[in-house]
Amino acid sequence: MTQVLEGFLQALSAGLLIGAVYGLMCVGLGLIFGVMRVINFAQGDFMMLGMYAAFYFFTALGVQATFGNTFGPFVAILLAGPVLAVFGYFVHLTLISRVSGTRTSSLEGEGHYAQLILTLGIALILQNGGLLVFGSVLASIRTPLSSSAWELGPLFYDVSVFINKARGIDAVVSLVTMLLLTLMITRSRIGKSLRAAADNPTAATYMGIDVDRAHRIAFALGTGITAIAGGLLATNYPFHPFVGVEYVIVMYAGVVLGGMGSIIGAFWGGMTIGLVQQMSTLILPTQLQNAAIFVVFLLIIFFRPQGFFGRMVERT
Amino acid sequence: MLHIEGLTSGYSIPVLNDVSIKVEEGQFVAIVGPNGAGKTTLFKTISGIVRPSTGTIRFANQDLLSIRPAQRAHLGIAHVPEGRQVFPSLTVMENLEMGAMTEAGQRDWKHNIERIFEWLPILAERRGQFAGTLSGGQQQMLAIGRGLASSPKLLMLDEPSMGLAPTIADFIFERLIEIRRQSNLTILLVEQRVAEALESADHGYVLEAGRVALEGNNQTLRADDRIRKAYLGM
């Protein structure tokens, strides 16, 4: 009995910790796909680039030497965020802006068809380019914290829960990043103008908002956020140039689960996926983890088609 | 203040043909005409969403056509678009803040918001509500409030009565006249409700099939036989 309980609590805590990072990962796509309504299938590969950026910052660019083995990885991860944001900014400037924003606002489908193909193309280039540049060997950003744990408890009887230290810090970094981003989107002028530009690009132009610039900022932010989440995942999971494919579907599921257009929703969507994934191992073989995610996804969407935080608002 | 000369504009085929319109400071000018006459295209050309093929638009002695669309609001042009076009997933207050994205709007924010709430008290009542959940009349008032929040030099209203019940449309007209009386704002109004529009405006233009068919001040237009027959039903 205590063993079952211990297993349950262990899976629950692992689910919450990994869910927090998945949540952040989904928030990145939530900005681009949920808020600005731009389809981006390269988001997983932007995340892969974020992982490699953090990896090279840590190993080759002196972060390890300066900040040490224990906290160096987290510094490197936080540096990878802005770098990928700049990368996202230029990808938008040169490519995505041609199939989104004011250029396509009056077209049927608002440029979604072109976005689909363009970003799939970018994804392929990044994956195969990654293979050329980084090689196919698994890489990881290990810290000594990845293999040590805090023991919570014994909570009652002799049940105690072990929290992996790296995952614990990952979750905290995720929550703080998420909080800052939410404040920015909901409270700041620039955040509000992003939402206005997404709601109605023409009317936003009438207000004096540069809609294409708003799109570019959102795209850069979304890329940077997902890159940070990728770096955090890499402290526990090894990665390779094709790792993005595994995550991009999870990201879309998280954004839709949380409700289109809601940043907080995307976070809870990712959290749900993390929880389901970890908890499912209690009763199902590990190979069925991803199947379990989508069974739960379908169930939730069946009962709440607009997602957790989605609003059934008529778009004027 | 707004001088439009020989404007030809439209999409793949021109909708407006050689249109010239003048709005002087402090004036209330109405442009009336049937559906498809090119009224909305005219507004979209002024705001830069549609590019003209020939003609000039000068606003406050600047060549408006050389200025990027998103910059035009910052010069003092507030466009209250056809069909209201509020931001549905933003609250009423956030919609008003979006109106105040211009420098003048930010500077005068406190003063403006007080006056807007005084003129359109329903907006104060609904300030935390998502704009997409407002009724049509409330959305129209929000669109007008949003326009006023930018501290505009020129307020352009595109069919504020569209799709509204007659009593609500009347109420909105009554509010507009009151706002004008108190603020002395320059207003350019496009309207299908010809009688109300010509009654409240100083000067009017009749746009038919993309051309100015008739123009004149309030009294001459309302006395014109063609107008009386075609639009006023007399």
Coordinates of C-alpha atoms in Angstrom, one line a residue:
Chain A
M1 CA 0.0 0.0 0.0
T2 CA 2.7 2.5 1.0
Q3 CA 4.6 1.5 -2.1
V4 CA 1.7 2.3 -4.4
L5 CA 1.2 5.6 -2.6
E6 CA 4.9 6.4 -2.9
G7 CA 4.8 5.6 -6.6
F8 CA 1.8 7.8 -7.1
L9 CA 3.4 10.8 -5.3
Q10 CA 6.6 10.3 -7.1
A11 CA 4.8 10.3 -10.5
L12 CA 2.8 13.3 -9.4
S13 CA 5.8 15.4 -8.4
A14 CA 7.7 14.3 -11.6
G15 CA 4.6 15.3 -13.6
L16 CA 4.3 18.7 -12.0
L17 CA 8.0 19.4 -12.5
I18 CA 8.2 18.3 -16.1
G19 CA 4.8 19.9 -16.7
A20 CA 6.1 23.3 -15.7
V21 CA 8.8 23.1 -18.4
Y22 CA 6.3 21.7 -21.0
G23 CA 4.1 24.6 -20.0
L24 CA 6.8 27.1 -20.8
M25 CA 7.5 25.4 -24.1
C26 CA 3.8 25.6 -25.0
V27 CA 3.7 29.3 -24.0
G28 CA 6.3 30.0 -26.6
L29 CA 4.1 28.5 -29.3
G30 CA 1.1 30.0 -27.7
L31 CA 2.4 33.4 -28.5
I32 CA 3.0 32.6 -32.1
F33 CA 0.1 30.3 -32.9
G34 CA -2.4 31.0 -30.1
V35 CA -2.2 34.8 -29.9
M36 CA -0.8 35.9 -33.3
R37 CA -2.4 33.0 -35.2
V38 CA 0.7 32.1 -37.2
I39 CA 1.2 28.4 -37.9
N40 CA 4.8 27.5 -37.1
F41 CA 5.8 23.9 -37.6
A42 CA 9.5 24.9 -37.1
Q43 CA 8.8 25.7 -33.4
G44 CA 10.2 22.3 -32.3
D45 CA 13.3 22.9 -34.3
F46 CA 13.8 26.4 -32.9
M47 CA 13.7 24.6 -29.6
M48 CA 16.4 22.2 -30.8
L49 CA 18.5 25.2 -31.8
G50 CA 17.9 26.6 -28.3
M51 CA 19.2 23.3 -26.8
Y52 CA 22.4 23.4 -29.0
A53 CA 22.9 27.1 -28.3
A54 CA 22.7 26.4 -24.5
F55 CA 25.0 23.4 -25.0
Y56 CA 27.7 25.5 -26.9
F57 CA 27.4 28.4 -24.5
F58 CA 28.1 26.0 -21.7
T59 CA 30.9 23.9 -23.2
A60 CA 32.6 26.1 -25.8
L61 CA 31.9 29.7 -24.9
G62 CA 33.2 29.8 -21.4
V63 CA 30.1 29.6 -19.3
Q64 CA 31.3 26.4 -17.8
A65 CA 34.6 27.9 -16.9
T66 CA 33.0 31.1 -15.4
F67 CA 30.0 29.7 -13.6
G68 CA 31.0 26.1 -12.9
N69 CA 29.4 22.8 -13.5
T70 CA 26.5 23.2 -11.2
F71 CA 24.9 26.4 -12.2
G72 CA 26.7 27.0 -15.5
P73 CA 24.0 25.1 -17.5
F74 CA 21.2 27.4 -16.2
V75 CA 23.2 30.5 -17.1
A76 CA 23.8 29.1 -20.6
I77 CA 20.1 28.3 -21.0
L78 CA 19.1 31.8 -20.0
L79 CA 21.6 33.1 -22.6
A80 CA 20.2 30.9 -25.3
G81 CA 16.8 32.5 -24.9
P82 CA 17.8 36.0 -26.2
V83 CA 20.0 34.5 -28.9
L84 CA 17.1 32.5 -30.3
A85 CA 14.8 35.5 -29.9
V86 CA 17.1 37.4 -32.2
F87 CA 17.2 34.4 -34.6
G88 CA 13.4 34.3 -34.5
Y89 CA 13.3 38.1 -35.2
F90 CA 15.3 37.6 -38.4
V91 CA 13.4 34.5 -39.6
H92 CA 10.3 36.6 -39.3
L93 CA 11.8 39.6 -41.0
T94 CA 13.0 37.7 -44.0
L95 CA 10.5 34.8 -44.3
I96 CA 7.5 34.7 -42.1
S97 CA 6.5 38.3 -42.6
R98 CA 5.9 37.5 -46.3
V99 CA 3.1 35.1 -45.4
S100 CA 1.6 36.8 -42.3
G101 CA 0.5 40.1 -40.8
T102 CA -0.9 42.9 -43.0
R103 CA 0.3 41.3 -46.2
T104 CA -2.2 38.4 -45.7
S105 CA -4.8 39.9 -43.4
S106 CA -7.3 40.3 -46.3
L107 CA -6.6 37.0 -48.0
E108 CA -8.7 33.9 -47.6
G109 CA -7.2 31.7 -44.9
E110 CA -5.0 34.7 -43.7
G111 CA -1.9 33.1 -45.2
H112 CA -2.2 29.9 -43.2
Y113 CA -1.6 27.7 -46.1
A114 CA 1.7 29.4 -47.0
Q115 CA 2.7 29.4 -43.4
L116 CA 2.2 25.7 -43.1
I117 CA 4.4 24.9 -46.1
L118 CA 7.0 27.6 -45.3
T119 CA 7.5 26.6 -41.7
L120 CA 7.6 22.9 -42.6
G121 CA 10.4 23.8 -45.1
I122 CA 12.3 25.8 -42.4
A123 CA 11.9 22.7 -40.1
L124 CA 13.4 20.4 -42.7
I125 CA 16.3 22.8 -43.3
L126 CA 17.0 23.2 -39.6
Q127 CA 16.8 19.4 -39.0
N128 CA 19.1 18.5 -41.8
G129 CA 21.3 21.5 -41.3
G130 CA 21.6 20.5 -37.7
L131 CA 22.6 17.0 -38.7
L132 CA 25.4 18.5 -40.8
V133 CA 26.6 21.0 -38.2
F134 CA 26.0 19.2 -34.9
G135 CA 26.2 15.6 -36.0
S136 CA 23.9 12.8 -35.0
V137 CA 25.6 12.0 -31.7
L138 CA 23.3 12.6 -28.7
A139 CA 24.2 15.7 -26.7
S140 CA 23.2 16.7 -23.2
I141 CA 23.6 19.5 -20.8
R142 CA 24.3 17.7 -17.6
T143 CA 24.9 19.2 -14.3
P144 CA 25.7 17.3 -11.1
L145 CA 22.2 18.4 -10.0
S146 CA 20.7 16.2 -12.8
S147 CA 21.6 13.1 -10.8
S148 CA 20.9 14.2 -7.3
A149 CA 17.7 14.7 -5.4
W150 CA 16.1 16.4 -2.5
E151 CA 14.2 14.0 -0.2
L152 CA 10.8 15.4 0.9
G153 CA 9.7 13.5 4.0
P154 CA 9.1 11.1 5.3
L155 CA 5.7 12.8 4.8
F156 CA 3.7 10.2 6.7
Y157 CA 4.4 6.6 7.7
D158 CA 7.6 6.1 5.8
V159 CA 6.5 7.6 2.5
S160 CA 8.9 10.2 1.1
V161 CA 9.2 11.8 -2.3
F162 CA 12.4 12.5 -4.2
I163 CA 12.7 15.7 -6.2
N164 CA 15.4 15.7 -8.8
K165 CA 17.4 18.9 -8.2
A166 CA 17.9 19.8 -11.8
R167 CA 14.2 19.4 -12.5
G168 CA 13.3 21.3 -9.5
I169 CA 15.3 24.3 -10.6
D170 CA 14.0 23.9 -14.2
A171 CA 10.5 24.2 -12.9
V172 CA 11.3 27.3 -10.9
V173 CA 13.0 29.0 -13.9
S174 CA 10.0 28.1 -16.0
L175 CA 7.5 29.6 -13.5
V176 CA 9.5 32.8 -13.2
T177 CA 9.8 33.2 -17.0
M178 CA 6.2 32.5 -17.4
L179 CA 5.2 35.0 -14.8
L180 CA 7.3 37.8 -16.3
L181 CA 5.8 37.0 -19.8
T182 CA 2.3 37.0 -18.5
L183 CA 2.8 40.3 -16.8
M184 CA 4.2 41.7 -20.1
I185 CA 1.4 40.4 -22.2
T186 CA -1.5 41.4 -20.0
R187 CA -0.3 44.6 -18.4
S188 CA 2.2 46.4 -20.7
R189 CA 1.3 48.7 -23.6
I190 CA 3.4 46.6 -25.9
G191 CA 1.7 43.4 -24.8
K192 CA -1.8 44.9 -25.2
S193 CA -0.8 46.1 -28.7
L194 CA 0.3 42.6 -29.6
R195 CA -3.1 41.3 -28.7
A196 CA -4.9 44.1 -30.5
A197 CA -2.8 43.5 -33.6
A198 CA -3.7 39.8 -33.5
D199 CA -7.4 40.5 -32.9
N200 CA -7.9 42.9 -35.8
P201 CA -4.9 43.9 -37.9
T202 CA -6.8 46.6 -39.9
A203 CA -8.3 48.2 -36.8
A204 CA -4.9 48.1 -35.1
T205 CA -3.4 50.0 -38.0
Y206 CA -6.1 52.6 -37.6
M207 CA -4.9 53.0 -34.0
G208 CA -1.4 53.6 -35.1
I209 CA 0.0 50.2 -34.2
D210 CA 2.6 48.9 -36.6
V211 CA 1.1 45.4 -37.0
D212 CA 4.1 43.8 -38.7
R213 CA 6.4 45.0 -36.0
A214 CA 4.0 43.6 -33.4
H215 CA 4.0 40.2 -35.2
R216 CA 7.8 40.3 -35.3
I217 CA 8.1 41.0 -31.6
A218 CA 5.7 38.2 -30.7
F219 CA 7.5 35.8 -33.0
A220 CA 10.9 36.7 -31.4
L221 CA 9.5 36.4 -27.9
G222 CA 7.8 33.0 -28.7
T223 CA 11.0 31.6 -30.2
G224 CA 13.1 32.8 -27.2
I225 CA 10.7 31.4 -24.7
T226 CA 10.6 27.9 -26.3
A227 CA 14.4 27.9 -26.6
I228 CA 14.7 28.4 -22.8
A229 CA 12.2 25.6 -22.2
G230 CA 14.3 23.4 -24.6
G231 CA 17.5 24.2 -22.7
L232 CA 15.8 23.3 -19.4
L233 CA 14.6 19.9 -20.8
A234 CA 18.1 19.2 -22.0
T235 CA 19.4 19.1 -18.4
N236 CA 17.5 15.8 -18.1
Y237 CA 17.0 14.5 -21.6
P238 CA 19.7 14.0 -24.2
F239 CA 18.9 15.6 -27.6
H240 CA 19.8 15.4 -31.3
P241 CA 19.0 17.4 -34.4
F242 CA 15.6 15.7 -34.9
V243 CA 14.4 16.2 -31.3
G244 CA 12.0 19.0 -32.4
V245 CA 9.7 16.6 -34.1
E246 CA 9.0 14.8 -30.8
Y247 CA 8.0 18.0 -29.1
V248 CA 6.2 20.1 -31.7
I249 CA 3.1 18.0 -31.6
V250 CA 3.0 18.2 -27.8
M251 CA 3.3 22.0 -28.1
Y252 CA 0.3 22.2 -30.4
A253 CA -1.7 19.9 -28.2
G254 CA -0.8 22.1 -25.2
V255 CA -1.8 25.3 -26.9
V256 CA -5.1 23.9 -28.1
L257 CA -5.8 22.2 -24.8
G258 CA -5.3 25.5 -23.0
G259 CA -7.4 27.5 -25.4
M260 CA -6.3 29.5 -28.4
G261 CA -5.1 33.0 -27.6
S262 CA -4.6 32.3 -23.9
I263 CA -1.0 32.4 -22.6
I264 CA -1.9 31.1 -19.2
G265 CA -4.0 28.4 -20.9
A266 CA -1.0 27.3 -23.0
F267 CA 0.9 26.9 -19.7
W268 CA -1.8 24.8 -18.1
G269 CA -2.1 22.8 -21.4
G270 CA 1.6 21.9 -21.2
M271 CA 1.3 21.2 -17.5
T272 CA -1.6 18.8 -18.2
I273 CA 0.5 17.0 -20.8
G274 CA 3.4 16.6 -18.4
L275 CA 1.2 15.3 -15.7
V276 CA -0.6 12.8 -17.9
Q277 CA 2.7 11.6 -19.4
Q278 CA 4.2 10.9 -16.0
M279 CA 1.1 9.5 -14.3
S280 CA 0.3 7.2 -17.2
T281 CA 3.5 5.2 -16.4
L282 CA 1.8 4.1 -13.2
I283 CA -0.7 2.0 -15.1
L284 CA 0.5 1.8 -18.7
P285 CA 3.8 0.6 -20.3
T286 CA 6.1 3.6 -21.0
Q287 CA 5.8 3.1 -24.7
L288 CA 2.1 4.2 -24.4
Q289 CA 3.0 7.5 -22.7
N290 CA 2.3 9.6 -25.8
A291 CA -0.8 7.6 -26.7
A292 CA -2.1 8.4 -23.2
I293 CA -1.5 12.1 -23.8
F294 CA -3.6 12.1 -26.8
V295 CA -6.4 10.0 -25.3
V296 CA -6.7 12.6 -22.5
F297 CA -6.4 15.4 -25.1
L298 CA -9.3 14.0 -27.1
L299 CA -11.4 13.6 -23.9
I300 CA -10.8 17.2 -22.8
I301 CA -11.5 18.6 -26.2
F302 CA -14.6 16.5 -26.5
F303 CA -16.1 18.1 -23.3
R304 CA -14.5 21.5 -23.6
P305 CA -13.8 22.3 -27.3
Q306 CA -12.6 25.8 -26.6
G307 CA -9.9 24.5 -24.2
F308 CA -9.4 25.4 -20.6
F309 CA -9.1 29.1 -21.0
G310 CA -10.4 29.6 -24.5
R311 CA -13.2 32.1 -24.8
M312 CA -16.2 31.6 -27.0
V313 CA -16.0 35.2 -28.2
E314 CA -17.5 36.2 -31.5
R315 CA -14.8 37.7 -33.7
T316 CA -16.1 40.9 -35.2
Chain B
M1 CA -7.3 70.5 -42.8
L2 CA -8.1 67.6 -45.0
H3 CA -7.8 68.3 -48.7
I4 CA -8.5 65.5 -51.2
E5 CA -7.9 66.4 -54.8
G6 CA -8.7 64.3 -57.9
L7 CA -8.6 61.0 -56.1
T8 CA -9.0 57.8 -58.1
S9 CA -8.8 54.8 -55.9
G10 CA -10.1 51.2 -55.6
Y11 CA -9.1 47.6 -55.9
S12 CA -8.5 45.9 -59.3
I13 CA -11.0 48.4 -60.7
P14 CA -11.3 51.9 -59.5
V15 CA -14.2 52.6 -57.1
L16 CA -13.6 56.3 -56.7
N17 CA -13.3 58.5 -59.7
D18 CA -11.7 61.9 -59.5
V19 CA -13.1 62.7 -56.1
S20 CA -12.3 66.1 -54.4
I21 CA -13.4 66.7 -50.9
K22 CA -12.4 69.4 -48.4
V23 CA -12.7 69.4 -44.6
E24 CA -11.7 72.6 -42.8
E25 CA -10.8 72.8 -39.2
G26 CA -13.8 72.7 -36.9
Q27 CA -16.1 71.6 -39.6
F28 CA -18.6 68.7 -39.5
V29 CA -18.7 67.3 -43.0
A30 CA -21.0 64.5 -44.1
I31 CA -20.6 62.2 -47.1
V32 CA -23.8 60.5 -48.0
G33 CA -24.8 58.1 -50.8
P34 CA -26.1 54.7 -51.5
N35 CA -24.4 51.4 -50.9
G36 CA -21.4 50.8 -53.2
A37 CA -20.9 54.5 -53.9
G38 CA -17.3 54.3 -52.6
K39 CA -17.7 55.8 -49.1
T40 CA -15.8 53.2 -47.2
T41 CA -13.1 53.0 -49.9
L42 CA -12.6 56.7 -49.5
F43 CA -12.0 56.2 -45.8
K44 CA -9.7 53.3 -46.3
T45 CA -7.7 55.3 -48.8
I46 CA -7.3 58.1 -46.3
S47 CA -6.1 55.6 -43.6
G48 CA -3.8 54.0 -46.1
I49 CA -5.4 50.5 -46.3
V50 CA -6.2 51.1 -50.0
R51 CA -3.7 52.8 -52.2
P52 CA -5.0 55.4 -54.7
S53 CA -3.9 55.3 -58.4
T54 CA -4.0 59.1 -58.8
G55 CA -4.8 62.2 -56.8
T56 CA -3.5 63.8 -53.7
I57 CA -4.5 63.8 -50.0
R58 CA -3.1 66.6 -47.8
F59 CA -3.7 66.6 -44.1
A60 CA -2.5 69.5 -41.9
N61 CA -0.3 70.6 -44.8
Q62 CA 1.4 67.3 -45.2
D63 CA 1.3 64.9 -48.1
L64 CA -0.6 62.0 -46.4
L65 CA 0.1 59.5 -49.2
S66 CA 3.8 59.5 -48.4
I67 CA 3.2 58.5 -44.8
R68 CA 2.9 54.9 -43.8
P69 CA -0.6 53.7 -42.8
A70 CA 0.3 53.0 -39.1
Q71 CA 1.8 56.5 -38.8
R72 CA -1.3 58.3 -40.0
A73 CA -3.1 57.9 -36.6
H74 CA -0.1 59.6 -35.0
L75 CA -0.8 62.7 -37.1
G76 CA -4.2 63.1 -35.5
I77 CA -6.5 61.0 -37.7
A78 CA -8.9 58.8 -35.8
H79 CA -10.8 56.3 -38.0
V80 CA -13.9 54.7 -36.5
P81 CA -14.4 51.9 -39.0
E82 CA -17.4 50.5 -40.6
G83 CA -18.8 47.6 -38.7
R84 CA -17.2 48.9 -35.5
Q85 CA -14.2 46.5 -35.5
V86 CA -13.5 46.7 -31.8
F87 CA -10.8 44.3 -30.4
P88 CA -13.1 41.4 -29.2
S89 CA -10.6 39.7 -26.9
L90 CA -9.5 42.9 -25.2
T91 CA -11.6 44.5 -22.4
V92 CA -13.4 47.8 -23.0
M93 CA -10.7 49.6 -21.0
E94 CA -8.0 48.0 -23.1
N95 CA -9.7 48.9 -26.3
L96 CA -9.8 52.5 -25.1
E97 CA -6.1 52.3 -24.3
M98 CA -5.4 51.1 -27.8
G99 CA -7.1 54.2 -29.0
A100 CA -4.6 56.2 -26.9
M101 CA -1.5 54.7 -28.6
T102 CA -0.8 58.1 -30.2
E103 CA 1.5 60.6 -28.4
A104 CA -1.4 63.0 -28.0
G105 CA -3.6 60.2 -26.7
Q106 CA -1.1 59.3 -24.0
R107 CA -0.5 62.8 -23.0
D108 CA -4.3 63.6 -22.6
W109 CA -5.3 60.1 -21.3
K110 CA -6.7 61.1 -18.0
H111 CA -8.7 64.0 -19.3
N112 CA -9.9 62.1 -22.4
I113 CA -11.0 59.0 -20.4
E114 CA -13.0 61.2 -18.0
R115 CA -14.8 62.9 -20.9
I116 CA -15.4 59.7 -22.8
F117 CA -17.0 58.1 -19.7
E118 CA -19.1 61.2 -19.3
W119 CA -20.3 61.1 -22.9
L120 CA -20.7 57.4 -23.1
P121 CA -21.4 56.2 -19.5
I122 CA -22.1 52.6 -20.6
L123 CA -18.4 52.3 -21.3
A124 CA -17.5 53.1 -17.7
E125 CA -20.0 50.6 -16.6
R126 CA -18.6 47.8 -18.8
R127 CA -15.0 48.8 -18.5
G128 CA -13.8 45.3 -17.5
Q129 CA -15.9 43.4 -19.9
F130 CA -14.5 41.8 -23.1
A131 CA -15.5 44.0 -26.1
G132 CA -16.6 40.9 -28.1
T133 CA -19.4 40.3 -25.6
L134 CA -20.9 43.8 -26.0
S135 CA -24.1 44.5 -28.0
G136 CA -23.8 46.2 -31.4
G137 CA -24.7 49.6 -30.0
Q138 CA -22.3 49.3 -27.2
Q139 CA -19.5 48.2 -29.6
Q140 CA -20.3 51.3 -31.7
M141 CA -20.0 53.5 -28.7
L142 CA -16.7 51.8 -27.8
A143 CA -15.4 52.3 -31.3
I144 CA -16.3 56.0 -31.0
G145 CA -14.7 56.2 -27.6
R146 CA -11.6 54.5 -28.9
G147 CA -11.4 57.1 -31.6
L148 CA -11.8 59.9 -29.2
A149 CA -9.1 58.5 -26.9
S150 CA -6.4 59.3 -29.4
S151 CA -7.0 63.1 -29.0
P152 CA -7.7 63.3 -32.7
K153 CA -7.6 66.5 -34.9
L154 CA -10.0 64.7 -37.3
L155 CA -12.5 62.1 -36.3
M156 CA -13.6 59.9 -39.3
L157 CA -16.8 58.0 -38.7
D158 CA -17.8 55.3 -41.1
E159 CA -21.5 54.5 -40.9
P160 CA -22.0 54.6 -37.1
S161 CA -25.6 53.6 -37.6
M162 CA -24.9 50.4 -39.5
G163 CA -26.7 47.4 -38.3
L164 CA -28.3 49.1 -35.3
A165 CA -31.9 49.4 -34.3
P166 CA -33.3 52.8 -35.2
T167 CA -33.6 54.0 -31.6
I168 CA -30.0 53.1 -30.9
A169 CA -28.8 54.7 -34.1
D170 CA -30.7 57.9 -33.0
F171 CA -29.1 57.7 -29.6
I172 CA -25.7 57.5 -31.2
F173 CA -26.4 60.5 -33.5
E174 CA -27.6 62.5 -30.5
R175 CA -24.3 61.6 -28.6
L176 CA -22.2 62.6 -31.6
I177 CA -23.9 66.0 -31.8
E178 CA -23.4 66.5 -28.1
I179 CA -19.7 65.4 -28.3
R180 CA -19.2 67.8 -31.2
R181 CA -20.9 70.6 -29.4
Q182 CA -18.7 70.2 -26.3
S183 CA -15.3 69.4 -28.0
N184 CA -15.5 71.4 -31.3
L185 CA -13.9 68.5 -33.0
T186 CA -13.5 68.3 -36.8
I187 CA -15.6 65.4 -38.0
L188 CA -15.9 63.6 -41.3
L189 CA -19.0 61.3 -41.4
V190 CA -20.0 58.8 -43.9
E191 CA -23.6 57.7 -43.6
Q192 CA -26.5 56.1 -45.4
R193 CA -29.0 57.7 -43.1
V194 CA -29.1 60.8 -45.2
A195 CA -31.6 62.9 -43.3
E196 CA -29.9 62.6 -40.0
A197 CA -26.4 63.1 -41.5
L198 CA -27.3 66.2 -43.4
E199 CA -29.2 67.7 -40.5
S200 CA -26.3 67.6 -38.2
A201 CA -23.5 68.4 -40.6
D202 CA -22.3 71.9 -41.7
H203 CA -21.4 70.7 -45.2
G204 CA -22.2 67.7 -47.3
Y205 CA -21.2 65.7 -50.3
V206 CA -23.3 63.2 -52.2
L207 CA -21.3 60.4 -53.5
E208 CA -22.8 58.3 -56.3
A209 CA -21.1 55.5 -58.2
G210 CA -17.7 56.8 -57.1
R211 CA -18.2 60.4 -58.1
V212 CA -19.2 63.5 -56.2
A213 CA -22.7 64.1 -57.6
L214 CA -23.5 67.1 -55.4
E215 CA -22.0 69.2 -52.7
G216 CA -23.0 72.1 -50.6
N217 CA -23.8 73.4 -47.2
N218 CA -26.4 72.0 -45.0
Q219 CA -29.2 74.2 -46.2
T220 CA -28.6 74.1 -49.9
L221 CA -28.4 70.3 -49.9
R222 CA -31.5 69.8 -47.9
A223 CA -33.3 72.2 -50.2
D224 CA -32.1 70.4 -53.3
D225 CA -34.8 68.7 -55.3
R226 CA -32.9 65.7 -56.2
I227 CA -31.9 65.0 -52.6
R228 CA -35.4 65.5 -51.4
K229 CA -36.8 63.1 -53.9
A230 CA -34.1 60.4 -53.8
Y231 CA -33.0 60.4 -50.2
L232 CA -35.4 62.3 -48.0
G233 CA -38.6 60.8 -49.5
M234 CA -40.3 64.2 -50.0

